[in-house]
Amino acid sequence: MRPSSQPLCAHRGGGRNGQISRRRGDVGLLVARDVRHWDLGDLLLAKKRNVSSPNIVLPFLGNAISLVTKPVRFWEVQADLATSLGFSVNYIIGRFIVFIRSTEISHYIFANLRPDSFLLVGHPFARDINLETSQTIFVGKYLSREARDKFRDDYNLFSTGLTKLLFDFPSFTFRNARLAVERLVEIFNDCATQSKKRMFEGDEPSCLIDFWMQETVREIAESKTVLPYSSDVKIDSYPFYFLFAAQDASSSSLLWAVTLLDSHLDVLQRVREEVSRIGSSKSDILISAEQLREMKYTQAMTHEVIRYRPPATLVPHIAMKDFLFAESYTILKGTILFLSVYDHPSKDRFEPERFSDDRQEEVIFKRNYLAFGAGPHQCVGQRYALNHLVLFIAMFVTVLDFKRHRTDSCDEIMYCPTICPKDGCSVSLSRRCSRYPNLTLN
């Protein structure tokens, strides 16, 4: 199979329900063809023509009940079904879905992403401190203390709504989430208005929206006309997308970092030794970019946290056109594809050494590291996310001692909507250093 010129997926509106159809074809010709990474589906299907799926599927509902009541078990079963071919199928509330476990098949899908082909479907303490960070970096001083509090409440409503069924009725969780999004957009719109005023006046940028606005103001001045993407409404949508990507995903990584440090004391000790060699909490000086680059082991640990517990374990997309998926199969319009990003040699072992200079698995198994996507769907904020996590780990282990309150099921995965430990990572904190550092951005 060669890469198709046909668009794959786009938004979920319209069209008949998707499904997998079987097409007749001579798969024996595979032997005579050049084998490239996108031929994996053909090679697998040459061995077995039947796609794995659950034995029992209810009319219309499909397996929606098990997906809602036991989501972790649902995806475990779907992954087991995908063992032989690298993908499996199911049926959820009127739609066929395809779960993709194979790294190579995932790369094939990612490689075909285009604007007209695919559309991405879209712990209180850790979330709150992470939200403070995100707000400051994205919109800075344009949010008052009162606005930050309202923002936090509305964002929590929005985030909760992502895990619920789409019942848009008064007092239902989804309705509350939809209304919260409208209020969040208004807040961002006000931030964009304030930023545009400052940038037109020639002030220095102090947050992400300022840098976007500064460039937009420059282009407006050069073109001497109002550009279609320069309205406050257009610009305020970008910080919202970044916030959604950064907030829930980074909160998940913060929690898993603490969880894994607590359960791997040898890793914790090595991180503390490395950070102490590079700087001191008594200096009251922010960690520099150069110091960050020197934290080789902490960076390796950060990469392994994200590999071992990718915040977004699945990357759903919806087929907008019939698409030749393999020699004998076509994915029809409307099918939902779930791409798993958790596929790596000895993937169930937590080993920061994978990313050491000696092993260099980030190079050897680069194609398996899909936590940030691949191809056109590669996360533009991945460097920010990694640096953010390295800084958090370095500061957290330096100034605090912590002890996890472990229970029998505390390490089980919970969706909220990204993954986090079932207990929310309950820990006792105490000061480790003689005094807390006095840090400021000014």
CSV table of C-alpha atoms in Angstrom, one decimal:
chain,number,residue,atom,x,y,z
A,1,MET,CA,0.0,0.0,0.0
A,2,ARG,CA,1.3,3.4,-0.9
A,3,PRO,CA,0.3,6.6,0.8
A,4,SER,CA,-3.1,7.7,-0.3
A,5,SER,CA,-3.7,11.0,-2.0
A,6,GLN,CA,-7.2,11.0,-0.5
A,7,PRO,CA,-7.9,13.0,2.6
A,8,LEU,CA,-8.5,10.9,5.7
A,9,CYS,CA,-10.5,12.7,8.4
A,10,ALA,CA,-12.1,15.9,9.4
A,11,HIS,CA,-15.0,17.1,11.6
A,12,ARG,CA,-17.7,14.9,13.0
A,13,GLY,CA,-20.7,16.6,11.4
A,14,GLY,CA,-22.7,14.9,8.6
A,15,GLY,CA,-22.2,11.8,6.6
A,16,ARG,CA,-23.3,8.2,7.2
A,17,ASN,CA,-22.0,6.2,10.1
A,18,GLY,CA,-18.5,5.0,9.5
A,19,GLN,CA,-17.5,1.4,9.4
A,20,ILE,CA,-14.7,-0.8,8.3
A,21,SER,CA,-15.4,-2.6,5.0
A,22,ARG,CA,-13.5,-5.5,3.6
A,23,ARG,CA,-12.2,-5.3,0.1
A,24,ARG,CA,-11.0,-8.1,-2.1
A,25,GLY,CA,-7.5,-7.9,-3.2
A,26,ASP,CA,-4.4,-10.0,-3.9
A,27,VAL,CA,-2.3,-9.5,-0.7
A,28,GLY,CA,0.2,-12.1,-2.1
A,29,LEU,CA,1.7,-9.3,-4.2
A,30,LEU,CA,3.1,-7.8,-1.0
A,31,VAL,CA,6.1,-10.1,-1.3
A,32,ALA,CA,7.2,-8.5,-4.5
A,33,ARG,CA,6.9,-4.9,-3.3
A,34,ASP,CA,9.3,-2.6,-1.5
A,35,VAL,CA,8.5,-2.6,2.2
A,36,ARG,CA,8.2,0.8,3.8
A,37,HIS,CA,7.0,1.7,7.2
A,38,TRP,CA,3.5,2.5,5.9
A,39,ASP,CA,3.2,-1.1,4.6
A,40,LEU,CA,2.9,-2.5,8.1
A,41,GLY,CA,-0.9,-2.7,7.9
A,42,ASP,CA,-0.6,-4.8,4.7
A,43,LEU,CA,1.9,-7.2,6.2
A,44,LEU,CA,-0.3,-7.7,9.2
A,45,LEU,CA,-3.5,-8.2,7.2
A,46,ALA,CA,-1.8,-10.6,4.9
A,47,LYS,CA,-1.6,-12.9,7.9
A,48,LYS,CA,-5.2,-12.4,9.1
A,49,ARG,CA,-8.2,-11.0,7.3
A,50,ASN,CA,-10.6,-10.7,10.2
A,51,VAL,CA,-10.3,-7.6,12.4
A,52,SER,CA,-10.5,-8.3,16.2
A,53,SER,CA,-13.6,-6.9,17.9
A,54,PRO,CA,-15.8,-7.6,21.0
A,55,ASN,CA,-18.0,-10.7,20.7
A,56,ILE,CA,-21.1,-8.9,22.0
A,57,VAL,CA,-22.2,-5.5,20.8
A,58,LEU,CA,-25.6,-4.0,21.8
A,59,PRO,CA,-27.7,-2.3,19.1
A,60,PHE,CA,-27.0,1.4,18.7
A,61,LEU,CA,-25.4,1.7,22.2
A,62,GLY,CA,-22.6,-0.7,21.2
A,63,ASN,CA,-20.2,-0.9,24.1
A,64,ALA,CA,-20.8,2.7,25.4
A,65,ILE,CA,-21.9,1.4,28.8
A,66,SER,CA,-18.6,-0.3,29.6
A,67,LEU,CA,-16.7,2.8,28.1
A,68,VAL,CA,-18.4,5.1,30.6
A,69,THR,CA,-18.6,2.8,33.7
A,70,LYS,CA,-15.1,1.2,33.3
A,71,PRO,CA,-13.1,3.3,30.9
A,72,VAL,CA,-9.7,1.8,31.9
A,73,ARG,CA,-10.9,-1.8,31.5
A,74,PHE,CA,-12.6,-0.8,28.2
A,75,TRP,CA,-9.3,0.4,26.7
A,76,GLU,CA,-7.3,-2.5,28.2
A,77,VAL,CA,-9.6,-5.0,26.4
A,78,GLN,CA,-9.4,-2.9,23.2
A,79,ALA,CA,-5.6,-3.0,23.4
A,80,ASP,CA,-5.6,-6.8,23.9
A,81,LEU,CA,-7.8,-7.2,20.9
A,82,ALA,CA,-5.3,-5.1,18.9
A,83,THR,CA,-2.3,-7.3,19.8
A,84,SER,CA,-2.3,-9.4,16.6
A,85,LEU,CA,-3.0,-6.8,13.9
A,86,GLY,CA,-2.0,-3.6,15.6
A,87,PHE,CA,-5.6,-2.3,15.6
A,88,SER,CA,-9.1,-3.4,16.6
A,89,VAL,CA,-12.6,-2.2,16.1
A,90,ASN,CA,-15.7,-1.4,18.2
A,91,TYR,CA,-19.0,0.4,18.0
A,92,ILE,CA,-20.1,3.3,20.3
A,93,ILE,CA,-23.5,5.0,20.1
A,94,GLY,CA,-24.0,4.9,16.4
A,95,ARG,CA,-20.4,5.1,15.3
A,96,PHE,CA,-17.8,2.6,14.4
A,97,ILE,CA,-14.4,3.2,16.1
A,98,VAL,CA,-10.9,1.9,15.2
A,99,PHE,CA,-8.4,1.6,18.0
A,100,ILE,CA,-4.8,1.7,16.7
A,101,ARG,CA,-2.1,0.3,18.9
A,102,SER,CA,0.8,-0.1,16.4
A,103,THR,CA,3.4,2.6,16.3
A,104,GLU,CA,3.8,2.3,12.5
A,105,ILE,CA,0.1,2.5,11.8
A,106,SER,CA,-0.1,5.5,14.0
A,107,HIS,CA,2.7,7.2,12.0
A,108,TYR,CA,0.8,6.4,8.8
A,109,ILE,CA,-2.3,8.2,10.2
A,110,PHE,CA,-0.2,11.1,11.5
A,111,ALA,CA,1.6,11.4,8.2
A,112,ASN,CA,-1.8,11.9,6.4
A,113,LEU,CA,-3.0,14.7,8.6
A,114,ARG,CA,-4.0,17.8,6.6
A,115,PRO,CA,-6.5,20.6,7.3
A,116,ASP,CA,-9.1,18.9,5.2
A,117,SER,CA,-8.3,15.4,6.4
A,118,PHE,CA,-8.3,15.1,10.2
A,119,LEU,CA,-9.7,17.1,13.1
A,120,LEU,CA,-8.5,16.5,16.6
A,121,VAL,CA,-11.3,15.5,18.9
A,122,GLY,CA,-11.0,17.4,21.2
A,123,HIS,CA,-6.0,16.7,41.7
A,124,PRO,CA,-7.1,20.0,42.6
A,125,PHE,CA,-3.9,21.3,44.1
A,126,ALA,CA,-1.6,20.4,41.3
A,127,ARG,CA,-4.2,21.7,38.8
A,128,ASP,CA,-4.5,25.0,40.6
A,129,ILE,CA,-0.8,25.7,40.8
A,130,ASN,CA,-0.4,24.7,37.2
A,131,LEU,CA,-3.2,26.9,36.1
A,132,GLU,CA,-1.5,29.9,37.9
A,133,THR,CA,1.6,29.1,35.8
A,134,SER,CA,-0.4,28.8,32.5
A,135,GLN,CA,-2.3,32.0,33.2
A,136,THR,CA,0.8,34.0,33.8
A,137,ILE,CA,2.7,32.7,30.8
A,138,PHE,CA,-0.2,33.0,28.3
A,139,VAL,CA,-2.0,36.2,29.3
A,140,GLY,CA,0.2,37.6,32.1
A,141,LYS,CA,-1.0,40.7,34.0
A,142,TYR,CA,-4.2,41.1,31.9
A,143,LEU,CA,-6.0,38.8,34.5
A,144,SER,CA,-6.9,40.4,37.8
A,145,ARG,CA,-7.0,38.2,41.0
A,146,GLU,CA,-10.8,38.1,40.7
A,147,ALA,CA,-10.6,37.2,37.0
A,148,ARG,CA,-8.1,34.4,37.8
A,149,ASP,CA,-10.5,32.9,40.4
A,150,LYS,CA,-13.5,33.0,38.0
A,151,PHE,CA,-11.3,31.6,35.3
A,152,ARG,CA,-10.3,28.7,37.5
A,153,ASP,CA,-13.9,27.8,38.4
A,154,ASP,CA,-15.0,28.0,34.7
A,155,TYR,CA,-12.1,26.0,33.5
A,156,ASN,CA,-12.8,23.2,36.0
A,157,LEU,CA,-16.4,23.1,34.7
A,158,PHE,CA,-15.1,22.9,31.1
A,159,SER,CA,-12.6,20.2,32.0
A,160,THR,CA,-15.2,18.1,33.8
A,161,GLY,CA,-17.6,18.4,30.9
A,162,LEU,CA,-15.1,16.7,28.6
A,163,THR,CA,-15.6,13.3,30.4
A,164,LYS,CA,-19.4,13.4,30.4
A,165,LEU,CA,-22.0,12.4,27.8
A,166,LEU,CA,-23.2,15.2,25.5
A,167,PHE,CA,-26.6,16.0,27.1
A,168,ASP,CA,-27.1,19.7,26.5
A,169,PHE,CA,-29.9,20.3,29.0
A,170,PRO,CA,-30.1,22.8,31.9
A,171,SER,CA,-28.1,21.9,35.0
A,172,PHE,CA,-26.4,19.0,33.1
A,173,THR,CA,-22.6,18.8,33.3
A,174,PHE,CA,-22.2,19.3,29.6
A,175,ARG,CA,-24.4,22.4,29.5
A,176,ASN,CA,-22.4,23.9,32.4
A,177,ALA,CA,-19.2,23.2,30.5
A,178,ARG,CA,-20.5,24.8,27.3
A,179,LEU,CA,-21.5,28.0,29.1
A,180,ALA,CA,-18.2,28.0,31.0
A,181,VAL,CA,-16.4,28.0,27.6
A,182,GLU,CA,-18.3,31.0,26.5
A,183,ARG,CA,-17.3,32.9,29.6
A,184,LEU,CA,-13.7,31.8,29.2
A,185,VAL,CA,-13.7,33.1,25.6
A,186,GLU,CA,-15.0,36.5,26.9
A,187,ILE,CA,-12.1,36.7,29.4
A,188,PHE,CA,-9.5,35.9,26.7
A,189,ASN,CA,-11.2,38.4,24.4
A,190,ASP,CA,-10.7,41.1,27.0
A,191,CYS,CA,-7.0,40.1,27.4
A,192,ALA,CA,-6.5,40.3,23.6
A,193,THR,CA,-8.0,43.8,23.6
A,194,GLN,CA,-5.7,45.0,26.4
A,195,SER,CA,-2.7,43.4,24.7
A,196,LYS,CA,-3.4,45.0,21.3
A,197,LYS,CA,-3.6,48.4,23.0
A,198,ARG,CA,-0.2,47.9,24.7
A,199,MET,CA,1.5,46.6,21.6
A,200,PHE,CA,0.2,49.5,19.4
A,201,GLU,CA,1.8,51.8,22.0
A,202,GLY,CA,5.1,50.0,21.6
A,203,ASP,CA,5.3,48.4,25.0
A,204,GLU,CA,7.6,45.3,25.5
A,205,PRO,CA,5.8,41.9,25.4
A,206,SER,CA,5.5,40.2,28.8
A,207,CYS,CA,3.4,37.1,27.9
A,208,LEU,CA,2.6,34.8,25.0
A,209,ILE,CA,-0.4,36.7,23.8
A,210,ASP,CA,1.8,39.9,23.7
A,211,PHE,CA,4.3,38.2,21.4
A,212,TRP,CA,1.5,37.1,19.0
A,213,MET,CA,0.0,40.5,19.2
A,214,GLN,CA,3.3,42.3,18.6
A,215,GLU,CA,3.8,40.4,15.3
A,216,THR,CA,0.2,41.0,14.3
A,217,VAL,CA,0.5,44.7,15.0
A,218,ARG,CA,3.6,44.8,12.8
A,219,GLU,CA,1.9,43.1,10.0
A,220,ILE,CA,-1.1,45.4,10.2
A,221,ALA,CA,1.2,48.4,10.0
A,222,GLU,CA,3.0,47.0,7.0
A,223,SER,CA,-0.1,46.1,5.1
A,224,LYS,CA,-2.0,49.2,6.1
A,225,THR,CA,-5.2,47.2,6.4
A,226,VAL,CA,-7.1,45.1,8.9
A,227,LEU,CA,-6.0,41.5,8.5
A,228,PRO,CA,-8.6,38.7,8.6
A,229,TYR,CA,-6.8,36.9,11.5
A,230,SER,CA,-6.1,40.1,13.5
A,231,SER,CA,-9.4,40.5,15.3
A,232,ASP,CA,-9.5,40.0,19.1
A,233,VAL,CA,-11.9,37.1,18.7
A,234,LYS,CA,-9.4,35.3,16.3
A,235,ILE,CA,-6.4,35.9,18.5
A,236,ASP,CA,-8.0,35.1,21.8
A,237,SER,CA,-8.8,31.6,20.5
A,238,TYR,CA,-5.1,30.7,20.4
A,239,PRO,CA,-4.4,31.1,24.1
A,240,PHE,CA,-7.5,29.0,24.8
A,241,TYR,CA,-6.1,26.1,22.7
A,242,PHE,CA,-2.7,26.4,24.3
A,243,LEU,CA,-4.3,26.5,27.8
A,244,PHE,CA,-6.3,23.4,27.1
A,245,ALA,CA,-3.2,21.6,25.8
A,246,ALA,CA,-1.0,22.8,28.6
A,247,GLN,CA,-3.3,22.7,31.6
A,248,ASP,CA,-4.7,19.2,31.8
A,249,ALA,CA,-1.7,17.5,30.2
A,250,SER,CA,0.8,19.3,32.3
A,251,SER,CA,-1.2,18.7,35.5
A,252,SER,CA,-1.2,15.0,34.7
A,253,SER,CA,2.5,15.0,34.2
A,254,LEU,CA,3.1,16.9,37.5
A,255,LEU,CA,1.1,14.3,39.4
A,256,TRP,CA,2.8,11.3,37.8
A,257,ALA,CA,6.2,12.8,38.4
A,258,VAL,CA,5.6,13.0,42.1
A,259,THR,CA,4.0,9.5,42.1
A,260,LEU,CA,7.0,7.9,40.3
A,261,LEU,CA,9.6,9.8,42.4
A,262,ASP,CA,7.9,8.4,45.5
A,263,SER,CA,7.9,4.9,44.2
A,264,HIS,CA,11.5,5.0,42.8
A,265,LEU,CA,13.6,6.4,45.6
A,266,ASP,CA,16.9,5.7,43.7
A,267,VAL,CA,15.6,8.0,41.0
A,268,LEU,CA,14.6,10.7,43.5
A,269,GLN,CA,18.1,10.5,45.1
A,270,ARG,CA,19.9,10.9,41.7
A,271,VAL,CA,17.7,13.9,40.8
A,272,ARG,CA,18.3,15.6,44.1
A,273,GLU,CA,22.1,15.1,43.8
A,274,GLU,CA,22.1,16.5,40.3
A,275,VAL,CA,20.1,19.6,41.1
A,276,SER,CA,22.1,20.3,44.3
A,277,ARG,CA,25.4,20.2,42.2
A,278,ILE,CA,24.0,22.8,39.7
A,279,GLY,CA,22.3,25.3,42.1
A,280,SER,CA,21.2,26.0,45.6
A,281,SER,CA,17.7,26.9,47.0
A,282,LYS,CA,19.4,29.4,49.3
A,283,SER,CA,20.6,31.6,46.4
A,284,ASP,CA,17.1,33.1,45.7
A,285,ILE,CA,18.1,33.0,42.0
A,286,LEU,CA,15.8,31.5,39.3
A,287,ILE,CA,17.1,28.5,37.5
A,288,SER,CA,18.7,29.6,34.2
A,289,ALA,CA,18.3,28.0,30.8
A,290,GLU,CA,22.0,26.9,30.9
A,291,GLN,CA,21.4,25.2,34.3
A,292,LEU,CA,18.4,23.5,32.8
A,293,ARG,CA,20.5,22.0,30.0
A,294,GLU,CA,23.0,20.7,32.6
A,295,MET,CA,20.3,18.6,34.3
A,296,LYS,CA,20.8,15.6,32.1
A,297,TYR,CA,19.4,13.0,34.4
A,298,THR,CA,16.4,15.2,35.4
A,299,GLN,CA,15.6,15.7,31.7
A,300,ALA,CA,15.8,12.0,31.1
A,301,MET,CA,13.5,11.4,34.1
A,302,THR,CA,11.1,13.9,32.6
A,303,HIS,CA,11.0,12.3,29.2
A,304,GLU,CA,10.4,8.9,30.9
A,305,VAL,CA,7.5,10.2,33.0
A,306,ILE,CA,5.8,11.4,29.8
A,307,ARG,CA,6.6,8.2,27.9
A,308,TYR,CA,5.5,5.9,30.8
A,309,ARG,CA,2.3,7.9,31.6
A,310,PRO,CA,1.4,10.0,28.5
A,311,PRO,CA,-1.2,12.5,29.6
A,312,ALA,CA,-3.4,11.9,26.5
A,313,THR,CA,-3.2,8.2,26.1
A,314,LEU,CA,-5.3,8.3,22.9
A,315,VAL,CA,-5.5,10.7,20.0
A,316,PRO,CA,-9.0,10.5,18.4
A,317,HIS,CA,-9.7,11.5,14.9
A,318,ILE,CA,-12.8,11.2,12.7
A,319,ALA,CA,-12.8,10.1,9.0
A,320,MET,CA,-14.2,12.7,6.7
A,321,LYS,CA,-13.9,10.6,3.6
A,322,ASP,CA,-13.6,6.9,2.8
A,323,PHE,CA,-9.9,6.0,3.2
A,324,LEU,CA,-7.9,3.0,2.0
A,325,PHE,CA,-6.4,1.8,5.3
A,326,ALA,CA,-4.8,-1.4,4.1
A,327,GLU,CA,-4.8,-3.7,1.1
A,328,SER,CA,-8.1,-5.3,2.1
A,329,TYR,CA,-9.8,-2.7,4.3
A,330,THR,CA,-11.3,0.7,3.8
A,331,ILE,CA,-12.2,3.0,6.7
A,332,LEU,CA,-15.5,4.7,5.8
A,333,LYS,CA,-16.5,8.3,6.4
A,334,GLY,CA,-17.5,8.9,10.0
A,335,THR,CA,-15.4,6.3,11.6
A,336,ILE,CA,-13.6,7.4,14.8
A,337,LEU,CA,-9.9,6.4,15.0
A,338,PHE,CA,-8.2,6.1,18.4
A,339,LEU,CA,-4.4,6.2,18.0
A,340,SER,CA,-2.6,4.9,21.1
A,341,VAL,CA,0.7,6.7,21.9
A,342,TYR,CA,1.8,4.0,24.4
A,343,ASP,CA,4.0,1.6,22.4
A,344,HIS,CA,7.7,1.1,23.3
A,345,PRO,CA,10.1,-1.8,23.9
A,346,SER,CA,9.6,-2.9,27.6
A,347,LYS,CA,7.0,-0.2,27.9
A,348,ASP,CA,5.8,-1.2,31.3
A,349,ARG,CA,9.1,-0.5,33.1
A,350,PHE,CA,10.0,2.9,34.4
A,351,GLU,CA,13.6,3.6,33.4
A,352,PRO,CA,14.9,7.2,33.0
A,353,GLU,CA,18.1,5.7,31.8
A,354,ARG,CA,16.4,5.0,28.4
A,355,PHE,CA,17.1,8.7,27.6
A,356,SER,CA,20.7,8.7,28.8
A,357,ASP,CA,23.7,9.5,26.5
A,358,ASP,CA,24.6,5.8,26.7
A,359,ARG,CA,21.3,4.3,25.7
A,360,GLN,CA,19.9,7.1,23.5
A,361,GLU,CA,16.5,5.4,23.1
A,362,GLU,CA,15.1,8.8,22.1
A,363,VAL,CA,17.1,8.3,18.9
A,364,ILE,CA,17.0,4.6,18.5
A,365,PHE,CA,13.2,4.3,19.2
A,366,LYS,CA,12.3,7.8,18.1
A,367,ARG,CA,9.3,6.5,16.2
A,368,ASN,CA,7.8,4.9,19.3
A,369,TYR,CA,7.9,8.2,21.3
A,370,LEU,CA,4.5,9.5,20.4
A,371,ALA,CA,3.4,11.4,23.5
A,372,PHE,CA,3.7,14.7,21.5
A,373,GLY,CA,2.3,13.3,18.3
A,374,ALA,CA,4.1,13.1,15.0
A,375,GLY,CA,4.2,14.7,11.6
A,376,PRO,CA,1.7,17.6,11.1
A,377,HIS,CA,0.1,16.7,14.4
A,378,GLN,CA,3.3,17.2,16.5
A,379,CYS,CA,2.7,19.3,19.5
A,380,VAL,CA,4.2,22.8,19.0
A,381,GLY,CA,4.4,23.3,22.8
A,382,GLN,CA,6.4,20.2,23.6
A,383,ARG,CA,9.6,22.1,24.5
A,384,TYR,CA,7.6,24.3,26.9
A,385,ALA,CA,6.0,21.2,28.4
A,386,LEU,CA,9.3,19.5,29.0
A,387,ASN,CA,11.1,22.5,30.4
A,388,HIS,CA,8.1,23.2,32.7
A,389,LEU,CA,8.2,19.7,34.1
A,390,VAL,CA,12.0,19.7,34.5
A,391,LEU,CA,11.7,23.0,36.5
A,392,PHE,CA,8.9,21.7,38.6
A,393,ILE,CA,10.8,18.5,39.5
A,394,ALA,CA,14.0,20.3,40.3
A,395,MET,CA,12.3,22.8,42.6
A,396,PHE,CA,9.9,20.3,44.2
A,397,VAL,CA,12.5,17.8,45.2
A,398,THR,CA,14.9,20.6,46.5
A,399,VAL,CA,12.5,22.5,48.8
A,400,LEU,CA,10.1,19.7,49.9
A,401,ASP,CA,10.1,16.3,51.4
A,402,PHE,CA,7.0,14.3,50.5
A,403,LYS,CA,5.5,11.0,51.4
A,404,ARG,CA,2.7,9.3,49.5
A,405,HIS,CA,-0.3,8.0,51.3
A,406,ARG,CA,-0.5,4.7,49.5
A,407,THR,CA,-3.6,2.4,49.2
A,408,ASP,CA,-4.1,-0.8,47.3
A,409,SER,CA,-5.5,0.9,44.2
A,410,CYS,CA,-3.8,4.3,44.4
A,411,ASP,CA,-1.7,3.7,41.2
A,412,GLU,CA,-4.6,2.7,39.1
A,413,ILE,CA,-5.3,5.1,36.2
A,414,MET,CA,-8.2,7.6,36.3
A,415,TYR,CA,-9.4,9.8,33.4
A,416,CYS,CA,-10.0,13.4,34.4
A,417,PRO,CA,-9.9,14.0,31.3
A,418,THR,CA,-6.2,13.2,31.0
A,419,ILE,CA,-4.9,10.4,33.1
A,420,CYS,CA,-3.9,10.7,36.8
A,421,PRO,CA,-3.4,8.3,39.7
A,422,LYS,CA,-6.7,7.1,41.2
A,423,ASP,CA,-6.0,8.7,44.5
A,424,GLY,CA,-5.1,12.0,43.0
A,425,CYS,CA,-1.5,11.6,44.3
A,426,SER,CA,-2.2,12.2,47.9
A,427,VAL,CA,1.0,13.2,49.7
A,428,SER,CA,2.2,14.8,52.9
A,429,LEU,CA,4.5,17.7,52.3
A,430,SER,CA,7.1,19.2,54.6
A,431,ARG,CA,9.9,21.8,54.1
A,432,ARG,CA,13.2,20.2,53.3
A,433,CYS,CA,15.4,23.3,53.1
A,434,SER,CA,16.2,25.8,55.9
A,435,ARG,CA,13.9,28.4,54.3
A,436,TYR,CA,11.9,28.7,51.2
A,437,PRO,CA,13.6,30.6,48.3
A,438,ASN,CA,12.5,34.1,47.6
A,439,LEU,CA,12.0,34.1,43.8
A,440,THR,CA,10.6,36.8,41.6
A,441,LEU,CA,10.3,37.4,37.9
A,442,ASN,CA,11.2,41.1,38.3
